[in-house]
């Protein structure tokens, strides 16, 4: 059985984990409906609050309708952050996810993070055009979700995959 690490108001992601998840990785978010049927969506970018206790993810609304419906009911979210060139992967769960307004400064975050992700894909031989098309969006179709991490897991391939990780105090 996997031990879940719960976050209190004084806990947060470590600096390393916060830098990793907001640094241009592949991100997928999932939730579930009341019948426990899962929903999933690609995420464009992520930002972490200065105290590392809040995470904001940015999705294409038109591609995430079921996930958004499920989050509005359950508020449960699991996000997977993976760097394609190294396969380093973390999973973060939240139990208080909710949709928030996209702020003017969020567009710069999305552009910076999607460019960093494109750079990583280029290291693997993909064209920049492919990488940018993979993450195409329009400003009016962008949606933000914020949540507090309540569990953190190592998910990189290898013997520690699934291991619960401690959060910073």
mmCIF file of C-alpha atoms in Angstrom, residues 9-117:
data_model
loop_
_atom_site.group_PDB
_atom_site.id
_atom_site.type_symbol
_atom_site.label_atom_id
_atom_site.label_comp_id
_atom_site.label_asym_id
_atom_site.label_seq_id
_atom_site.Cartn_x
_atom_site.Cartn_y
_atom_site.Cartn_z
ATOM 1 C CA UNK A 9 -0.641 24.805 5.890
ATOM 2 C CA UNK A 10 3.088 24.852 6.699
ATOM 3 C CA UNK A 11 4.195 22.307 4.082
ATOM 4 C CA UNK A 12 5.042 22.861 0.451
ATOM 5 C CA UNK A 13 6.977 21.478 -2.468
ATOM 6 C CA UNK A 14 10.754 21.532 -2.176
ATOM 7 C CA UNK A 15 12.591 24.133 -4.261
ATOM 8 C CA UNK A 16 13.830 21.350 -6.560
ATOM 9 C CA UNK A 17 10.350 19.933 -7.127
ATOM 10 C CA UNK A 18 8.869 23.400 -7.726
ATOM 11 C CA UNK A 19 11.596 24.264 -10.249
ATOM 12 C CA UNK A 20 11.161 20.936 -12.018
ATOM 13 C CA UNK A 21 7.373 21.074 -12.479
ATOM 14 C CA UNK A 22 7.403 24.692 -13.677
ATOM 15 C CA UNK A 23 10.403 24.319 -15.959
ATOM 16 C CA UNK A 24 9.015 23.069 -19.258
ATOM 17 C CA UNK A 25 7.921 19.496 -18.724
ATOM 18 C CA UNK A 26 5.166 17.392 -20.234
ATOM 19 C CA UNK A 27 2.109 17.656 -17.967
ATOM 20 C CA UNK A 28 -1.080 15.642 -17.823
ATOM 21 C CA UNK A 29 -3.931 16.234 -15.360
ATOM 22 C CA UNK A 30 -6.669 13.821 -14.400
ATOM 23 C CA UNK A 31 -9.759 13.758 -12.238
ATOM 24 C CA UNK A 32 -12.890 11.649 -11.939
ATOM 25 C CA UNK A 33 -16.628 11.983 -11.928
ATOM 26 C CA UNK A 34 -19.066 10.862 -9.223
ATOM 27 C CA UNK A 35 -19.121 7.342 -10.718
ATOM 28 C CA UNK A 36 -15.281 7.227 -10.427
ATOM 29 C CA UNK A 37 -14.864 7.342 -14.211
ATOM 30 C CA UNK A 38 -11.586 9.131 -14.970
ATOM 31 C CA UNK A 39 -11.013 12.146 -17.167
ATOM 32 C CA UNK A 40 -7.659 13.354 -18.456
ATOM 33 C CA UNK A 41 -6.245 16.344 -20.274
ATOM 34 C CA UNK A 42 -2.920 17.687 -21.492
ATOM 35 C CA UNK A 43 -1.665 20.704 -19.593
ATOM 36 C CA UNK A 44 0.285 23.503 -21.257
ATOM 37 C CA UNK A 45 2.168 24.922 -18.307
ATOM 38 C CA UNK A 46 2.486 25.155 -14.561
ATOM 39 C CA UNK A 47 3.468 27.823 -12.074
ATOM 40 C CA UNK A 48 4.159 27.497 -8.365
ATOM 41 C CA UNK A 49 3.459 30.156 -5.722
ATOM 42 C CA UNK A 50 6.419 31.863 -4.013
ATOM 43 C CA UNK A 51 5.867 29.820 -0.831
ATOM 44 C CA UNK A 52 5.524 26.635 -2.989
ATOM 45 C CA UNK A 53 2.196 25.697 -1.337
ATOM 46 C CA UNK A 54 -0.016 26.372 -4.370
ATOM 47 C CA UNK A 55 0.212 25.085 -7.927
ATOM 48 C CA UNK A 56 -1.476 26.622 -10.986
ATOM 49 C CA UNK A 57 -1.834 24.673 -14.187
ATOM 50 C CA UNK A 58 -2.991 26.020 -17.547
ATOM 51 C CA UNK A 59 -5.117 23.995 -19.959
ATOM 52 C CA UNK A 60 -6.908 24.460 -23.270
ATOM 53 C CA UNK A 61 -10.543 24.720 -22.196
ATOM 54 C CA UNK A 62 -12.012 23.214 -25.379
ATOM 55 C CA UNK A 63 -9.799 20.126 -24.942
ATOM 56 C CA UNK A 64 -10.531 19.763 -21.217
ATOM 57 C CA UNK A 65 -14.305 20.014 -20.847
ATOM 58 C CA UNK A 66 -14.848 16.679 -19.083
ATOM 59 C CA UNK A 67 -11.921 17.258 -16.742
ATOM 60 C CA UNK A 68 -13.260 20.709 -15.847
ATOM 61 C CA UNK A 69 -16.732 19.274 -15.158
ATOM 62 C CA UNK A 70 -15.227 16.564 -12.966
ATOM 63 C CA UNK A 71 -13.058 19.042 -11.048
ATOM 64 C CA UNK A 72 -16.048 21.267 -10.368
ATOM 65 C CA UNK A 73 -17.721 18.340 -8.588
ATOM 66 C CA UNK A 74 -14.911 16.358 -6.992
ATOM 67 C CA UNK A 75 -12.084 18.936 -6.659
ATOM 68 C CA UNK A 76 -9.754 15.894 -6.881
ATOM 69 C CA UNK A 77 -6.789 16.224 -9.233
ATOM 70 C CA UNK A 78 -3.689 14.208 -10.048
ATOM 71 C CA UNK A 79 -1.039 15.831 -12.226
ATOM 72 C CA UNK A 80 1.934 14.062 -13.764
ATOM 73 C CA UNK A 81 5.027 16.079 -14.692
ATOM 74 C CA UNK A 82 7.615 14.390 -16.918
ATOM 75 C CA UNK A 83 10.730 15.595 -18.735
ATOM 76 C CA UNK A 84 10.855 13.641 -22.006
ATOM 77 C CA UNK A 85 14.648 13.820 -22.426
ATOM 78 C CA UNK A 86 15.363 12.235 -19.022
ATOM 79 C CA UNK A 87 12.067 10.491 -18.140
ATOM 80 C CA UNK A 88 12.203 12.154 -14.701
ATOM 81 C CA UNK A 89 8.588 12.106 -13.540
ATOM 82 C CA UNK A 90 6.660 13.318 -10.502
ATOM 83 C CA UNK A 91 2.988 12.924 -9.632
ATOM 84 C CA UNK A 92 1.253 15.462 -7.422
ATOM 85 C CA UNK A 93 -2.247 15.075 -6.074
ATOM 86 C CA UNK A 94 -4.622 17.735 -4.823
ATOM 87 C CA UNK A 95 -8.027 17.591 -3.150
ATOM 88 C CA UNK A 96 -8.990 21.265 -3.450
ATOM 89 C CA UNK A 97 -8.617 21.980 -7.176
ATOM 90 C CA UNK A 98 -10.708 24.738 -8.657
ATOM 91 C CA UNK A 99 -10.846 26.806 -11.788
ATOM 92 C CA UNK A 100 -9.491 30.347 -11.443
ATOM 93 C CA UNK A 101 -9.287 33.405 -13.638
ATOM 94 C CA UNK A 102 -6.450 33.573 -16.147
ATOM 95 C CA UNK A 103 -4.445 36.693 -15.326
ATOM 96 C CA UNK A 104 -2.610 38.898 -17.833
ATOM 97 C CA UNK A 105 0.776 37.740 -16.469
ATOM 98 C CA UNK A 106 -0.193 34.078 -16.960
ATOM 99 C CA UNK A 107 0.255 34.349 -20.729
ATOM 100 C CA UNK A 108 3.970 35.083 -20.294
ATOM 101 C CA UNK A 109 4.286 32.051 -18.010
ATOM 102 C CA UNK A 110 2.567 29.806 -20.557
ATOM 103 C CA UNK A 111 4.797 31.088 -23.362
ATOM 104 C CA UNK A 112 7.989 30.616 -21.321
ATOM 105 C CA UNK A 113 7.080 27.105 -20.185
ATOM 106 C CA UNK A 114 5.850 25.892 -23.575
ATOM 107 C CA UNK A 115 9.062 27.223 -25.181
ATOM 108 C CA UNK A 116 11.154 25.301 -22.617
ATOM 109 C CA UNK A 117 9.141 22.139 -23.339
#
